[in-house]
């Protein structure tokens, strides 16, 4: 945060009484931390895991007095989605082999956070486009068409949080039915700003296109184009595209060689080369190591007897 500016405002506020002015400046500073490397550039995931909940609750408290602050809505949507995926869901995924009950509790908690993040993103968009939420659920393509360049951040987190919730909601067909709406949102963002987040939208589309069956419009060919573009836009400095390809395409195709090749590429990314990606890359590489350890569970080894039925 820009601490000197914040301190100056707080001192001035004591003389002129406008606590709302100080609150707004604090809200501005907190909501803009995402543009720095204070969080994203940290090399200690556990420190961020312990610190982020307090920051999120602080922003929620500020939002109560600044309900029209678009930046806070975006920061909360981003923060809750990132925290839920990077820490809550990851921990739940990794706990599944030892305690299904613990994993289920973690997934349920992550789902609630994704829902909260989605609601913040939609409310933020409604501040700029009144009625956007209802319009999005009625006709996602038409609603997305109304978005502008300065809506990209909120729209991205609206889509990413909803998709993450859907992934954990396989027993809720009414929620799964909203997945095409996410696709409409992300396709609009590709038109408005395809290099947002150094290819984050393309990275998202790897799983979106590659993870859906062809009967639902999925396409490995489309996923490949998004993968190539994501790697290009990030300069190969993000581990995410490689892990997404391994988890989605390699597992789907039961290709062990491709699976390990992609994960090895993810692990070869230098986390210190681009500070803005450091924390995300560390978390993603931790997942890559975990996935490599589960390779035998994810990629079934062919039975030689089945390959050569004449040789019992």
PDB file of C-alpha atoms in Angstrom:
ATOM      1  CA  UNK A   1       0.000   0.000   0.000  1.00  0.00           C
ATOM      2  CA  UNK A   2       0.981   3.607  -0.448  1.00  0.00           C
ATOM      3  CA  UNK A   3       1.525   4.024   3.289  1.00  0.00           C
ATOM      4  CA  UNK A   4       2.747   7.664   3.285  1.00  0.00           C
ATOM      5  CA  UNK A   5      -0.331   8.871   1.398  1.00  0.00           C
ATOM      6  CA  UNK A   6      -2.605   6.876   3.674  1.00  0.00           C
ATOM      7  CA  UNK A   7      -0.942   8.199   6.826  1.00  0.00           C
ATOM      8  CA  UNK A   8      -1.184  11.780   5.569  1.00  0.00           C
ATOM      9  CA  UNK A   9      -4.890  11.349   4.923  1.00  0.00           C
ATOM     10  CA  UNK A  10      -5.530   9.874   8.355  1.00  0.00           C
ATOM     11  CA  UNK A  11      -3.714  12.760  10.028  1.00  0.00           C
ATOM     12  CA  UNK A  12      -5.662  15.272   7.969  1.00  0.00           C
ATOM     13  CA  UNK A  13      -8.917  13.482   8.803  1.00  0.00           C
ATOM     14  CA  UNK A  14      -8.366  14.065  12.514  1.00  0.00           C
ATOM     15  CA  UNK A  15      -8.395  17.790  11.874  1.00  0.00           C
ATOM     16  CA  UNK A  16     -11.347  17.998   9.487  1.00  0.00           C
ATOM     17  CA  UNK A  17     -13.504  15.113  10.778  1.00  0.00           C
ATOM     18  CA  UNK A  18     -14.377  13.469   7.501  1.00  0.00           C
ATOM     19  CA  UNK A  19     -13.864   9.847   8.438  1.00  0.00           C
ATOM     20  CA  UNK A  20     -15.432   8.947   5.114  1.00  0.00           C
ATOM     21  CA  UNK A  21     -12.489  10.555   3.336  1.00  0.00           C
ATOM     22  CA  UNK A  22     -10.005   8.486   5.298  1.00  0.00           C
ATOM     23  CA  UNK A  23     -12.092   5.368   4.788  1.00  0.00           C
ATOM     24  CA  UNK A  24     -12.238   5.932   1.049  1.00  0.00           C
ATOM     25  CA  UNK A  25      -8.489   6.418   0.790  1.00  0.00           C
ATOM     26  CA  UNK A  26      -7.941   3.243   2.781  1.00  0.00           C
ATOM     27  CA  UNK A  27     -10.391   1.434   0.500  1.00  0.00           C
ATOM     28  CA  UNK A  28      -8.564   2.779  -2.559  1.00  0.00           C
ATOM     29  CA  UNK A  29      -5.215   1.624  -1.226  1.00  0.00           C
ATOM     30  CA  UNK A  30      -6.406  -1.825  -0.217  1.00  0.00           C
ATOM     31  CA  UNK A  31      -8.231  -2.426  -3.481  1.00  0.00           C
ATOM     32  CA  UNK A  32      -5.145  -1.453  -5.483  1.00  0.00           C
ATOM     33  CA  UNK A  33      -2.723  -3.831  -3.736  1.00  0.00           C
ATOM     34  CA  UNK A  34      -3.477  -6.373  -6.452  1.00  0.00           C
ATOM     35  CA  UNK A  35      -1.584  -4.194  -8.924  1.00  0.00           C
ATOM     36  CA  UNK A  36       1.610  -4.487  -6.854  1.00  0.00           C
ATOM     37  CA  UNK A  37       3.717  -7.488  -5.890  1.00  0.00           C
ATOM     38  CA  UNK A  38       3.090  -7.156  -2.141  1.00  0.00           C
ATOM     39  CA  UNK A  39       0.987 -10.317  -2.298  1.00  0.00           C
ATOM     40  CA  UNK A  40       1.642 -11.860  -5.694  1.00  0.00           C
ATOM     41  CA  UNK A  41       5.415 -11.510  -5.392  1.00  0.00           C
ATOM     42  CA  UNK A  42       5.744 -13.181  -1.995  1.00  0.00           C
ATOM     43  CA  UNK A  43       7.776 -16.395  -1.781  1.00  0.00           C
ATOM     44  CA  UNK A  44       6.049 -17.754   1.330  1.00  0.00           C
ATOM     45  CA  UNK A  45       2.599 -19.235   0.575  1.00  0.00           C
ATOM     46  CA  UNK A  46       1.998 -20.047   4.249  1.00  0.00           C
ATOM     47  CA  UNK A  47       2.503 -16.405   5.215  1.00  0.00           C
ATOM     48  CA  UNK A  48      -0.048 -15.313   2.619  1.00  0.00           C
ATOM     49  CA  UNK A  49      -2.404 -18.091   3.684  1.00  0.00           C
ATOM     50  CA  UNK A  50      -2.331 -16.763   7.242  1.00  0.00           C
ATOM     51  CA  UNK A  51      -2.507 -13.079   6.256  1.00  0.00           C
ATOM     52  CA  UNK A  52      -5.066 -12.956   3.483  1.00  0.00           C
ATOM     53  CA  UNK A  53      -8.191 -13.711   5.577  1.00  0.00           C
ATOM     54  CA  UNK A  54      -7.557 -10.621   7.715  1.00  0.00           C
ATOM     55  CA  UNK A  55      -7.079  -8.470   4.616  1.00  0.00           C
ATOM     56  CA  UNK A  56     -10.297  -9.809   3.092  1.00  0.00           C
ATOM     57  CA  UNK A  57     -12.303  -9.158   6.249  1.00  0.00           C
ATOM     58  CA  UNK A  58     -10.820  -5.670   6.463  1.00  0.00           C
ATOM     59  CA  UNK A  59     -11.977  -4.950   2.930  1.00  0.00           C
ATOM     60  CA  UNK A  60     -15.439  -6.329   3.725  1.00  0.00           C
ATOM     61  CA  UNK A  61     -15.622  -3.984   6.692  1.00  0.00           C
ATOM     62  CA  UNK A  62     -14.659  -1.042   4.501  1.00  0.00           C
ATOM     63  CA  UNK A  63     -17.202  -2.057   1.893  1.00  0.00           C
ATOM     64  CA  UNK A  64     -19.954  -1.671   4.485  1.00  0.00           C
ATOM     65  CA  UNK A  65     -19.210   2.064   4.562  1.00  0.00           C
ATOM     66  CA  UNK A  66     -18.219   2.308   0.882  1.00  0.00           C
ATOM     67  CA  UNK A  67     -20.848   0.106  -0.835  1.00  0.00           C
ATOM     68  CA  UNK A  68     -20.329   1.768  -4.228  1.00  0.00           C
ATOM     69  CA  UNK A  69     -16.564   1.231  -4.305  1.00  0.00           C
ATOM     70  CA  UNK A  70     -15.999  -0.747  -7.507  1.00  0.00           C
ATOM     71  CA  UNK A  71     -12.356  -1.421  -6.701  1.00  0.00           C
ATOM     72  CA  UNK A  72     -13.214  -3.121  -3.415  1.00  0.00           C
ATOM     73  CA  UNK A  73     -15.694  -5.386  -5.167  1.00  0.00           C
ATOM     74  CA  UNK A  74     -13.013  -6.400  -7.660  1.00  0.00           C
ATOM     75  CA  UNK A  75     -10.405  -6.945  -4.956  1.00  0.00           C
ATOM     76  CA  UNK A  76     -12.785  -9.071  -2.888  1.00  0.00           C
ATOM     77  CA  UNK A  77     -13.816 -11.137  -5.910  1.00  0.00           C
ATOM     78  CA  UNK A  78     -10.168 -11.715  -6.776  1.00  0.00           C
ATOM     79  CA  UNK A  79      -9.104 -12.295  -3.182  1.00  0.00           C
ATOM     80  CA  UNK A  80     -11.759 -14.831  -2.243  1.00  0.00           C
ATOM     81  CA  UNK A  81     -11.355 -16.760  -5.499  1.00  0.00           C
ATOM     82  CA  UNK A  82      -7.574 -16.870  -5.165  1.00  0.00           C
ATOM     83  CA  UNK A  83      -7.634 -17.804  -1.484  1.00  0.00           C
ATOM     84  CA  UNK A  84     -10.260 -20.512  -2.033  1.00  0.00           C
ATOM     85  CA  UNK A  85      -8.353 -22.100  -4.905  1.00  0.00           C
ATOM     86  CA  UNK A  86      -4.768 -21.569  -3.765  1.00  0.00           C
ATOM     87  CA  UNK A  87      -5.253 -22.710  -0.193  1.00  0.00           C
ATOM     88  CA  UNK A  88      -8.675 -24.134   0.705  1.00  0.00           C
ATOM     89  CA  UNK A  89      -9.342 -26.276  -2.373  1.00  0.00           C
ATOM     90  CA  UNK A  90      -5.700 -27.264  -2.808  1.00  0.00           C
ATOM     91  CA  UNK A  91      -5.561 -28.495   0.786  1.00  0.00           C
ATOM     92  CA  UNK A  92      -8.836 -30.368   0.299  1.00  0.00           C
ATOM     93  CA  UNK A  93      -7.639 -31.998  -2.919  1.00  0.00           C
ATOM     94  CA  UNK A  94      -4.442 -33.165  -1.248  1.00  0.00           C
ATOM     95  CA  UNK A  95      -6.320 -34.461   1.792  1.00  0.00           C
ATOM     96  CA  UNK A  96      -8.599 -36.746  -0.218  1.00  0.00           C
ATOM     97  CA  UNK A  97      -6.250 -39.748  -0.171  1.00  0.00           C
ATOM     98  CA  UNK A  98      -5.954 -39.717   3.620  1.00  0.00           C
ATOM     99  CA  UNK A  99      -9.324 -38.345   4.746  1.00  0.00           C
ATOM    100  CA  UNK A 100     -12.319 -38.052   2.453  1.00  0.00           C
ATOM    101  CA  UNK A 101     -14.279 -36.334   5.219  1.00  0.00           C
ATOM    102  CA  UNK A 102     -11.635 -33.618   5.575  1.00  0.00           C
ATOM    103  CA  UNK A 103     -11.525 -33.184   1.804  1.00  0.00           C
ATOM    104  CA  UNK A 104     -15.300 -32.807   1.604  1.00  0.00           C
ATOM    105  CA  UNK A 105     -15.277 -30.186   4.348  1.00  0.00           C
ATOM    106  CA  UNK A 106     -12.599 -28.269   2.474  1.00  0.00           C
ATOM    107  CA  UNK A 107     -14.446 -28.457  -0.838  1.00  0.00           C
ATOM    108  CA  UNK A 108     -17.655 -27.258   0.802  1.00  0.00           C
ATOM    109  CA  UNK A 109     -15.795 -24.299   2.305  1.00  0.00           C
ATOM    110  CA  UNK A 110     -14.145 -23.476  -1.009  1.00  0.00           C
ATOM    111  CA  UNK A 111     -17.542 -23.543  -2.746  1.00  0.00           C
ATOM    112  CA  UNK A 112     -18.910 -20.975  -0.300  1.00  0.00           C
ATOM    113  CA  UNK A 113     -15.942 -18.712  -0.946  1.00  0.00           C
ATOM    114  CA  UNK A 114     -16.331 -19.030  -4.716  1.00  0.00           C
ATOM    115  CA  UNK A 115     -19.999 -18.074  -4.357  1.00  0.00           C
ATOM    116  CA  UNK A 116     -19.070 -15.051  -2.247  1.00  0.00           C
ATOM    117  CA  UNK A 117     -16.446 -14.016  -4.786  1.00  0.00           C
ATOM    118  CA  UNK A 118     -18.927 -14.360  -7.656  1.00  0.00           C
ATOM    119  CA  UNK A 119     -21.479 -12.229  -5.840  1.00  0.00           C
ATOM    120  CA  UNK A 120     -18.917  -9.480  -5.236  1.00  0.00           C
ATOM    121  CA  UNK A 121     -17.929  -9.502  -8.907  1.00  0.00           C
ATOM    122  CA  UNK A 122     -21.545  -9.342 -10.083  1.00  0.00           C
ATOM    123  CA  UNK A 123     -22.346  -6.514  -7.661  1.00  0.00           C
ATOM    124  CA  UNK A 124     -19.303  -4.633  -8.906  1.00  0.00           C
ATOM    125  CA  UNK A 125     -20.469  -5.023 -12.494  1.00  0.00           C
ATOM    126  CA  UNK A 126     -23.972  -3.906 -11.513  1.00  0.00           C
ATOM    127  CA  UNK A 127     -22.529  -0.661 -10.156  1.00  0.00           C
ATOM    128  CA  UNK A 128     -21.410   0.065 -13.724  1.00  0.00           C
ATOM    129  CA  UNK A 129     -24.191  -1.777 -15.565  1.00  0.00           C
ATOM    130  CA  UNK A 130     -27.412  -1.737 -13.504  1.00  0.00           C
ATOM    131  CA  UNK A 131     -29.285  -5.008 -13.792  1.00  0.00           C
ATOM    132  CA  UNK A 132     -26.254  -6.916 -15.078  1.00  0.00           C
ATOM    133  CA  UNK A 133     -26.779  -9.886 -12.747  1.00  0.00           C
ATOM    134  CA  UNK A 134     -30.303 -10.617 -13.911  1.00  0.00           C
ATOM    135  CA  UNK A 135     -29.341  -9.976 -17.530  1.00  0.00           C
ATOM    136  CA  UNK A 136     -26.371 -12.360 -17.261  1.00  0.00           C
ATOM    137  CA  UNK A 137     -28.523 -15.212 -15.984  1.00  0.00           C
ATOM    138  CA  UNK A 138     -31.203 -14.540 -18.584  1.00  0.00           C
ATOM    139  CA  UNK A 139     -28.978 -14.115 -21.656  1.00  0.00           C
ATOM    140  CA  UNK A 140     -25.271 -14.347 -20.893  1.00  0.00           C
ATOM    141  CA  UNK A 141     -24.153 -13.595 -24.441  1.00  0.00           C
ATOM    142  CA  UNK A 142     -26.160 -10.368 -24.651  1.00  0.00           C
ATOM    143  CA  UNK A 143     -25.072  -9.282 -21.180  1.00  0.00           C
ATOM    144  CA  UNK A 144     -21.416  -9.966 -21.958  1.00  0.00           C
ATOM    145  CA  UNK A 145     -21.678  -7.990 -25.202  1.00  0.00           C
ATOM    146  CA  UNK A 146     -22.381  -4.854 -23.155  1.00  0.00           C
ATOM    147  CA  UNK A 147     -19.112  -5.105 -21.243  1.00  0.00           C
ATOM    148  CA  UNK A 148     -16.290  -2.649 -21.910  1.00  0.00           C
ATOM    149  CA  UNK A 149     -12.529  -2.743 -21.519  1.00  0.00           C
ATOM    150  CA  UNK A 150     -12.659  -1.345 -17.980  1.00  0.00           C
ATOM    151  CA  UNK A 151     -14.977  -4.218 -16.961  1.00  0.00           C
ATOM    152  CA  UNK A 152     -12.465  -6.964 -17.741  1.00  0.00           C
ATOM    153  CA  UNK A 153     -11.121  -7.502 -14.224  1.00  0.00           C
ATOM    154  CA  UNK A 154     -14.536  -7.823 -12.595  1.00  0.00           C
ATOM    155  CA  UNK A 155     -15.853  -9.975 -15.435  1.00  0.00           C
ATOM    156  CA  UNK A 156     -12.861 -12.308 -15.290  1.00  0.00           C
ATOM    157  CA  UNK A 157     -13.328 -12.991 -11.589  1.00  0.00           C
ATOM    158  CA  UNK A 158     -17.078 -13.338 -12.046  1.00  0.00           C
ATOM    159  CA  UNK A 159     -16.435 -16.109 -14.558  1.00  0.00           C
ATOM    160  CA  UNK A 160     -13.489 -17.747 -12.811  1.00  0.00           C
ATOM    161  CA  UNK A 161     -15.264 -17.952  -9.441  1.00  0.00           C
ATOM    162  CA  UNK A 162     -18.459 -19.361 -10.958  1.00  0.00           C
ATOM    163  CA  UNK A 163     -16.531 -21.960 -12.957  1.00  0.00           C
ATOM    164  CA  UNK A 164     -14.579 -23.013  -9.864  1.00  0.00           C
ATOM    165  CA  UNK A 165     -17.820 -23.453  -7.937  1.00  0.00           C
ATOM    166  CA  UNK A 166     -19.294 -25.511 -10.779  1.00  0.00           C
ATOM    167  CA  UNK A 167     -16.287 -27.853 -10.796  1.00  0.00           C
ATOM    168  CA  UNK A 168     -17.028 -28.669  -7.142  1.00  0.00           C
ATOM    169  CA  UNK A 169     -20.769 -29.067  -7.769  1.00  0.00           C
ATOM    170  CA  UNK A 170     -21.099 -32.206  -9.856  1.00  0.00           C
ATOM    171  CA  UNK A 171     -24.258 -33.091  -7.902  1.00  0.00           C
ATOM    172  CA  UNK A 172     -25.987 -29.812  -8.796  1.00  0.00           C
ATOM    173  CA  UNK A 173     -27.181 -29.949 -12.421  1.00  0.00           C
ATOM    174  CA  UNK A 174     -28.827 -26.525 -12.141  1.00  0.00           C
ATOM    175  CA  UNK A 175     -25.416 -24.999 -11.414  1.00  0.00           C
ATOM    176  CA  UNK A 176     -23.622 -27.039 -14.074  1.00  0.00           C
ATOM    177  CA  UNK A 177     -26.135 -25.624 -16.559  1.00  0.00           C
ATOM    178  CA  UNK A 178     -24.523 -22.206 -16.007  1.00  0.00           C
ATOM    179  CA  UNK A 179     -21.177 -23.302 -17.479  1.00  0.00           C
ATOM    180  CA  UNK A 180     -22.000 -22.057 -21.019  1.00  0.00           C
ATOM    181  CA  UNK A 181     -22.662 -18.621 -19.506  1.00  0.00           C
ATOM    182  CA  UNK A 182     -19.102 -18.629 -18.180  1.00  0.00           C
ATOM    183  CA  UNK A 183     -17.875 -19.409 -21.674  1.00  0.00           C
ATOM    184  CA  UNK A 184     -19.777 -16.441 -23.106  1.00  0.00           C
ATOM    185  CA  UNK A 185     -18.196 -14.185 -20.516  1.00  0.00           C
ATOM    186  CA  UNK A 186     -14.658 -15.400 -21.179  1.00  0.00           C
ATOM    187  CA  UNK A 187     -15.064 -15.249 -24.945  1.00  0.00           C
ATOM    188  CA  UNK A 188     -16.092 -11.615 -24.604  1.00  0.00           C
ATOM    189  CA  UNK A 189     -12.966 -10.933 -22.542  1.00  0.00           C
ATOM    190  CA  UNK A 190     -10.822 -12.431 -25.284  1.00  0.00           C
ATOM    191  CA  UNK A 191     -12.249  -9.781 -27.604  1.00  0.00           C
ATOM    192  CA  UNK A 192     -11.807  -6.941 -25.132  1.00  0.00           C
ATOM    193  CA  UNK A 193      -8.361  -7.790 -23.730  1.00  0.00           C
ATOM    194  CA  UNK A 194      -6.969 -11.205 -24.647  1.00  0.00           C
ATOM    195  CA  UNK A 195      -3.681 -10.609 -22.843  1.00  0.00           C
ATOM    196  CA  UNK A 196      -5.336  -9.773 -19.496  1.00  0.00           C
ATOM    197  CA  UNK A 197      -3.220 -11.251 -16.713  1.00  0.00           C
ATOM    198  CA  UNK A 198      -0.531 -12.283 -19.195  1.00  0.00           C
ATOM    199  CA  UNK A 199      -2.854 -14.781 -20.834  1.00  0.00           C
ATOM    200  CA  UNK A 200      -5.045 -15.702 -17.837  1.00  0.00           C
ATOM    201  CA  UNK A 201      -8.207 -15.901 -19.957  1.00  0.00           C
ATOM    202  CA  UNK A 202      -6.513 -18.212 -22.459  1.00  0.00           C
ATOM    203  CA  UNK A 203      -5.237 -20.316 -19.557  1.00  0.00           C
ATOM    204  CA  UNK A 204      -8.786 -20.605 -18.242  1.00  0.00           C
ATOM    205  CA  UNK A 205     -10.011 -21.651 -21.681  1.00  0.00           C
ATOM    206  CA  UNK A 206      -7.613 -24.619 -21.756  1.00  0.00           C
ATOM    207  CA  UNK A 207      -9.696 -26.380 -19.135  1.00  0.00           C
ATOM    208  CA  UNK A 208     -12.981 -24.951 -20.386  1.00  0.00           C
ATOM    209  CA  UNK A 209     -12.546 -26.160 -23.969  1.00  0.00           C
ATOM    210  CA  UNK A 210     -10.532 -29.285 -23.239  1.00  0.00           C
ATOM    211  CA  UNK A 211     -12.524 -30.458 -20.240  1.00  0.00           C
ATOM    212  CA  UNK A 212     -15.963 -30.481 -21.879  1.00  0.00           C
ATOM    213  CA  UNK A 213     -17.113 -33.392 -24.039  1.00  0.00           C
ATOM    214  CA  UNK A 214     -17.479 -32.675 -27.749  1.00  0.00           C
ATOM    215  CA  UNK A 215     -21.246 -33.094 -27.355  1.00  0.00           C
ATOM    216  CA  UNK A 216     -21.187 -29.952 -25.194  1.00  0.00           C
ATOM    217  CA  UNK A 217     -18.951 -28.028 -27.557  1.00  0.00           C
ATOM    218  CA  UNK A 218     -15.595 -29.003 -26.091  1.00  0.00           C
ATOM    219  CA  UNK A 219     -12.584 -29.212 -28.383  1.00  0.00           C
ATOM    220  CA  UNK A 220      -9.009 -30.333 -27.768  1.00  0.00           C
ATOM    221  CA  UNK A 221      -8.012 -28.400 -30.877  1.00  0.00           C
ATOM    222  CA  UNK A 222      -9.414 -25.167 -29.429  1.00  0.00           C
ATOM    223  CA  UNK A 223      -7.781 -25.957 -26.101  1.00  0.00           C
ATOM    224  CA  UNK A 224      -4.422 -26.345 -27.868  1.00  0.00           C
ATOM    225  CA  UNK A 225      -4.748 -22.888 -29.443  1.00  0.00           C
ATOM    226  CA  UNK A 226      -5.495 -21.368 -26.060  1.00  0.00           C
ATOM    227  CA  UNK A 227      -2.567 -23.244 -24.515  1.00  0.00           C
ATOM    228  CA  UNK A 228      -0.151 -21.971 -27.150  1.00  0.00           C
ATOM    229  CA  UNK A 229      -1.412 -18.407 -26.746  1.00  0.00           C
ATOM    230  CA  UNK A 230      -1.273 -18.556 -22.938  1.00  0.00           C
ATOM    231  CA  UNK A 231       2.353 -19.694 -23.050  1.00  0.00           C
ATOM    232  CA  UNK A 232       3.179 -17.017 -25.615  1.00  0.00           C
ATOM    233  CA  UNK A 233       1.552 -14.164 -23.674  1.00  0.00           C
ATOM    234  CA  UNK A 234       3.249 -15.187 -20.417  1.00  0.00           C
ATOM    235  CA  UNK A 235       6.585 -15.695 -22.139  1.00  0.00           C
ATOM    236  CA  UNK A 236       6.588 -19.235 -20.764  1.00  0.00           C
ATOM    237  CA  UNK A 237       6.988 -17.771 -17.276  1.00  0.00           C
ATOM    238  CA  UNK A 238       3.765 -19.156 -15.787  1.00  0.00           C
ATOM    239  CA  UNK A 239       3.453 -22.760 -14.671  1.00  0.00           C
ATOM    240  CA  UNK A 240      -0.339 -22.713 -14.921  1.00  0.00           C
ATOM    241  CA  UNK A 241      -0.809 -23.537 -18.621  1.00  0.00           C
ATOM    242  CA  UNK A 242       1.367 -26.649 -18.341  1.00  0.00           C
ATOM    243  CA  UNK A 243      -0.462 -27.936 -15.257  1.00  0.00           C
ATOM    244  CA  UNK A 244      -3.829 -27.238 -16.873  1.00  0.00           C
ATOM    245  CA  UNK A 245      -2.814 -29.217 -19.962  1.00  0.00           C
ATOM    246  CA  UNK A 246      -1.559 -32.110 -17.833  1.00  0.00           C
ATOM    247  CA  UNK A 247      -4.667 -32.250 -15.623  1.00  0.00           C
ATOM    248  CA  UNK A 248      -7.149 -31.757 -18.433  1.00  0.00           C
ATOM    249  CA  UNK A 249      -5.817 -33.154 -21.699  1.00  0.00           C
ATOM    250  CA  UNK A 250      -3.144 -35.662 -20.656  1.00  0.00           C
ATOM    251  CA  UNK A 251      -5.419 -37.285 -18.068  1.00  0.00           C
ATOM    252  CA  UNK A 252      -8.332 -37.284 -20.499  1.00  0.00           C
ATOM    253  CA  UNK A 253      -6.182 -38.987 -23.135  1.00  0.00           C
ATOM    254  CA  UNK A 254      -4.503 -41.239 -20.543  1.00  0.00           C
ATOM    255  CA  UNK A 255      -1.131 -40.167 -21.896  1.00  0.00           C
ATOM    256  CA  UNK A 256       1.459 -40.705 -19.162  1.00  0.00           C
ATOM    257  CA  UNK A 257       4.341 -39.357 -21.229  1.00  0.00           C
ATOM    258  CA  UNK A 258       2.503 -36.111 -21.990  1.00  0.00           C
ATOM    259  CA  UNK A 259       1.356 -35.855 -18.372  1.00  0.00           C
ATOM    260  CA  UNK A 260       4.895 -35.930 -16.980  1.00  0.00           C
ATOM    261  CA  UNK A 261       6.271 -33.798 -19.802  1.00  0.00           C
ATOM    262  CA  UNK A 262       3.828 -30.974 -19.027  1.00  0.00           C
ATOM    263  CA  UNK A 263       4.377 -31.169 -15.278  1.00  0.00           C
ATOM    264  CA  UNK A 264       8.146 -31.159 -15.737  1.00  0.00           C
ATOM    265  CA  UNK A 265       7.815 -28.004 -17.819  1.00  0.00           C
ATOM    266  CA  UNK A 266       5.745 -26.432 -15.058  1.00  0.00           C
ATOM    267  CA  UNK A 267       8.400 -27.331 -12.487  1.00  0.00           C
ATOM    268  CA  UNK A 268      11.136 -25.907 -14.726  1.00  0.00           C
ATOM    269  CA  UNK A 269       9.615 -22.409 -14.615  1.00  0.00           C
ATOM    270  CA  UNK A 270      11.874 -20.017 -12.689  1.00  0.00           C
ATOM    271  CA  UNK A 271       9.595 -18.607  -9.974  1.00  0.00           C
ATOM    272  CA  UNK A 272      11.912 -15.649  -9.414  1.00  0.00           C
ATOM    273  CA  UNK A 273      12.139 -14.492 -13.011  1.00  0.00           C
ATOM    274  CA  UNK A 274       8.876 -12.523 -12.928  1.00  0.00           C
ATOM    275  CA  UNK A 275       8.094 -11.392  -9.359  1.00  0.00           C
ATOM    276  CA  UNK A 276       4.435 -10.715 -10.201  1.00  0.00           C
ATOM    277  CA  UNK A 277       3.913 -14.443 -10.844  1.00  0.00           C
ATOM    278  CA  UNK A 278       6.074 -15.740  -7.980  1.00  0.00           C
ATOM    279  CA  UNK A 279       3.409 -16.751  -5.457  1.00  0.00           C
ATOM    280  CA  UNK A 280       1.098 -18.227  -8.084  1.00  0.00           C
ATOM    281  CA  UNK A 281       3.952 -20.196  -9.620  1.00  0.00           C
ATOM    282  CA  UNK A 282       5.039 -21.587  -6.258  1.00  0.00           C
ATOM    283  CA  UNK A 283       1.497 -22.738  -5.488  1.00  0.00           C
ATOM    284  CA  UNK A 284       1.090 -24.177  -8.983  1.00  0.00           C
ATOM    285  CA  UNK A 285       4.397 -26.028  -8.783  1.00  0.00           C
ATOM    286  CA  UNK A 286       3.352 -27.517  -5.447  1.00  0.00           C
ATOM    287  CA  UNK A 287       0.280 -28.861  -7.230  1.00  0.00           C
ATOM    288  CA  UNK A 288       2.451 -30.180 -10.065  1.00  0.00           C
ATOM    289  CA  UNK A 289       4.564 -32.166  -7.594  1.00  0.00           C
ATOM    290  CA  UNK A 290       1.440 -33.547  -5.957  1.00  0.00           C
ATOM    291  CA  UNK A 291       0.016 -34.552  -9.341  1.00  0.00           C
ATOM    292  CA  UNK A 292       3.236 -36.339 -10.280  1.00  0.00           C
ATOM    293  CA  UNK A 293       2.941 -38.315  -7.064  1.00  0.00           C
ATOM    294  CA  UNK A 294      -0.584 -39.354  -8.058  1.00  0.00           C
ATOM    295  CA  UNK A 295       0.287 -40.297 -11.637  1.00  0.00           C
ATOM    296  CA  UNK A 296      -0.545 -43.967 -11.165  1.00  0.00           C
ATOM    297  CA  UNK A 297      -4.008 -43.062  -9.885  1.00  0.00           C
ATOM    298  CA  UNK A 298      -4.692 -40.637 -12.722  1.00  0.00           C
ATOM    299  CA  UNK A 299      -3.080 -42.465 -15.639  1.00  0.00           C
ATOM    300  CA  UNK A 300      -3.969 -46.131 -15.663  1.00  0.00           C
ATOM    301  CA  UNK A 301      -1.068 -48.368 -16.694  1.00  0.00           C
ATOM    302  CA  UNK A 302      -2.158 -50.708 -19.508  1.00  0.00           C
ATOM    303  CA  UNK A 303      -2.311 -54.381 -18.592  1.00  0.00           C
ATOM    304  CA  UNK A 304       0.157 -56.265 -20.898  1.00  0.00           C
ATOM    305  CA  UNK A 305      -2.223 -59.227 -20.978  1.00  0.00           C
ATOM    306  CA  UNK A 306      -4.958 -56.964 -22.364  1.00  0.00           C
ATOM    307  CA  UNK A 307      -2.613 -55.550 -24.996  1.00  0.00           C
ATOM    308  CA  UNK A 308      -1.572 -59.075 -26.089  1.00  0.00           C
ATOM    309  CA  UNK A 309      -4.577 -61.344 -25.482  1.00  0.00           C
ATOM    310  CA  UNK A 310      -2.815 -64.235 -27.226  1.00  0.00           C
ATOM    311  CA  UNK A 311      -0.167 -64.249 -24.477  1.00  0.00           C
ATOM    312  CA  UNK A 312      -1.981 -65.062 -21.209  1.00  0.00           C
TER     313      UNK A 312
END
